[in-house]
Structure formats: C-alpha cells, structure tokens
Short mmCIF file of C-alpha atoms in Angstrom, two decimals:
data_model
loop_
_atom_site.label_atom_id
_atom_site.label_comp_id
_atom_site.label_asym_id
_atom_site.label_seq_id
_atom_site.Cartn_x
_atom_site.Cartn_y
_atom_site.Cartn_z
CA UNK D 1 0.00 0.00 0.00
CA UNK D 2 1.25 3.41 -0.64
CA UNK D 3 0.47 6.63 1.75
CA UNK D 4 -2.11 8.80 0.66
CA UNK D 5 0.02 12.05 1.64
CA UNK D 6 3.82 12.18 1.83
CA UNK D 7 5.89 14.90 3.08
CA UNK D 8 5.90 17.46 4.81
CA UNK D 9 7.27 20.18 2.19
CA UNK D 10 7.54 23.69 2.23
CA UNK D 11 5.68 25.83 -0.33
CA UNK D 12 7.77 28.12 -1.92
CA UNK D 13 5.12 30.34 -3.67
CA UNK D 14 1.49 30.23 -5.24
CA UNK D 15 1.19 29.74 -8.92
CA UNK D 16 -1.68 31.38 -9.74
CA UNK D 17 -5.15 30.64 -7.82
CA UNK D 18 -4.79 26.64 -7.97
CA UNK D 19 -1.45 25.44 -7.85
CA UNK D 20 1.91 25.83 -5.53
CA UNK D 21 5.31 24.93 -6.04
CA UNK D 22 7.04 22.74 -3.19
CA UNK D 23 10.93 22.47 -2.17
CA UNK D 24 10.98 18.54 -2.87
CA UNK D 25 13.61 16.36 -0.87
CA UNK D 26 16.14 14.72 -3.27
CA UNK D 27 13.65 11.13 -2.87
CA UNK D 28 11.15 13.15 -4.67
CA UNK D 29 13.98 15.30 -6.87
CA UNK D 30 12.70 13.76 -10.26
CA UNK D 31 9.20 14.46 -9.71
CA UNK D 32 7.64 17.91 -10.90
CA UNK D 33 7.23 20.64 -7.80
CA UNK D 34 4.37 22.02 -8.99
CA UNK D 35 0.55 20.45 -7.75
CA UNK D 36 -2.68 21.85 -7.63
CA UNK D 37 -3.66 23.19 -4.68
CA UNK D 38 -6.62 19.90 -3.72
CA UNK D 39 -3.28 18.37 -2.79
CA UNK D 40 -2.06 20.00 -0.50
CA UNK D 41 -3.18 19.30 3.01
CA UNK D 42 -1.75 21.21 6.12
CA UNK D 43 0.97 19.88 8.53
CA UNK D 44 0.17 19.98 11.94
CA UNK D 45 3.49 18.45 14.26
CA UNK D 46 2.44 15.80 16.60
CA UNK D 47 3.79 15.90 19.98
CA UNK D 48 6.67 13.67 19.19
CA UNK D 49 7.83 15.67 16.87
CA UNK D 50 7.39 19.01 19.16
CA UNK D 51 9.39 17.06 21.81
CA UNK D 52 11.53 14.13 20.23
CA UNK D 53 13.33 13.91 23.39
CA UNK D 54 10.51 13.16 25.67
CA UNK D 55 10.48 9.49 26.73
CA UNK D 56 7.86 7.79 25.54
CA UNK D 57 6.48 5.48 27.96
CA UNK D 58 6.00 1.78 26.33
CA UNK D 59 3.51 -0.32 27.27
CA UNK D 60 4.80 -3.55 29.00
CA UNK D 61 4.54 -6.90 27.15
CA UNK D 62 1.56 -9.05 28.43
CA UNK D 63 3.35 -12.58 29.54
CA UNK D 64 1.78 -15.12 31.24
CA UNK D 65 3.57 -18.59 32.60
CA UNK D 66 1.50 -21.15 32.45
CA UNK D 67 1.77 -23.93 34.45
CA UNK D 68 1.66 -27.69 32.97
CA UNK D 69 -1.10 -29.56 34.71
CA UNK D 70 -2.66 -26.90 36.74
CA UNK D 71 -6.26 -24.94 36.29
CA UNK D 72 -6.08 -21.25 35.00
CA UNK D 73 -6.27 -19.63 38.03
CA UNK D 74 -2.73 -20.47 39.02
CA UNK D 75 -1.35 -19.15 35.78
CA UNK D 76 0.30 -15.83 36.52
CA UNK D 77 1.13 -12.56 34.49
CA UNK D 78 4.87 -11.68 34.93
CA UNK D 79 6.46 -8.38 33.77
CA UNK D 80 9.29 -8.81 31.02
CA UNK D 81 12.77 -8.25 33.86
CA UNK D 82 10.64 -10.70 35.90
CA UNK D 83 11.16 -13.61 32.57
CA UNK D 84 14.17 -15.72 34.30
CA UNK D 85 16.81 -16.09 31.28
CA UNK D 86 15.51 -19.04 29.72
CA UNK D 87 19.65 -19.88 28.43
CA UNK D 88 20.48 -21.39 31.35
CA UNK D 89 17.31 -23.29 31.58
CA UNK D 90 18.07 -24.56 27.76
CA UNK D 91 21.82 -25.34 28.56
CA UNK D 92 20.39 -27.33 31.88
CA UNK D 93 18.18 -29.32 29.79
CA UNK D 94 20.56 -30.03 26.43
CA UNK D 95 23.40 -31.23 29.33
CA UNK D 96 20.52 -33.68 31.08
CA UNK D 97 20.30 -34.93 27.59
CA UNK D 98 23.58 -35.53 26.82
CA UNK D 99 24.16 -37.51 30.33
CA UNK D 100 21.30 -39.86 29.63
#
C-alpha cells in the first residue's frame, strides 16, 4: 500500500489561484514541484515531533507462565525483567540430555 500524503514540504510560492510549487527532498527530486492546490493538506506536528526527546512510555509486554497440569487460576502474568533467562534453563536441559 502506498500513503495517501507524503511529506511534509515547504511551499515556496502560489502559482496562480490553484497550484503551488514545493521544495521537494532529493527522494522526490525527479518528480515535478508544482501540484494543484486539492493536494495539498496542512501539517500539523504531533507531539513527538514538538518534543523528540521526551520518553515515551511503552507499554509492557503481556506474559503469562503457564503452568503444565494446573487450572487457570494459578497461571500468573509476569512483567518482562521478571522472565528468568531461559539460556540457562536450555543449557540445563541439552546437558541432562547428553548424560542420559
């Protein structure tokens, strides 16, 4: 799918009543800077891009463990630094194998 609007650009001037002529970036350096005016659209700047250094609060994964032979209700959600680092449970297992 392609975006309905790309940009923004700055308009450099009006031609005539229905058309303006854009500064395009050099992705867009081959196409023609001049569009009619039912185009354009406004930019407003969202407030990530008023304040890009903001941190942006991310929602934390939703992880349950579930445990093997037991109802629902013991099932628990854990928060991701709460996930023990399932490496040394993997080497623990392959190194059971190999001794059997």
């Amino acid at each position: 799918m392609r975006d309905s609007f790309v940009g923004p650009f700055t308009v450099i001037k009006l031609i005539g009543k229905n058309a303006v002529e854009v500064k395009l970036t050099k992705e867009f350096s081959r196409k023609h800077p001049v569009f009619p005016v039912s185009l354009v659209k406004p930019y407003f700047q969202t407030e990530e891009d008023k304040f890009p250094s903001r941190k942006k609060n991310p929602t934390p994964p939703e992880i349950v463990e579930v445990f093997k032979n037991q109802t629902a209700d013991k099932d628990k959600w854990l928060a991701e630094d709460a996930i023990p680092d399932g490496n040394l449970h993997l080497r623990r297992f392959r190194a059971s194998r190999r001794t059997q």
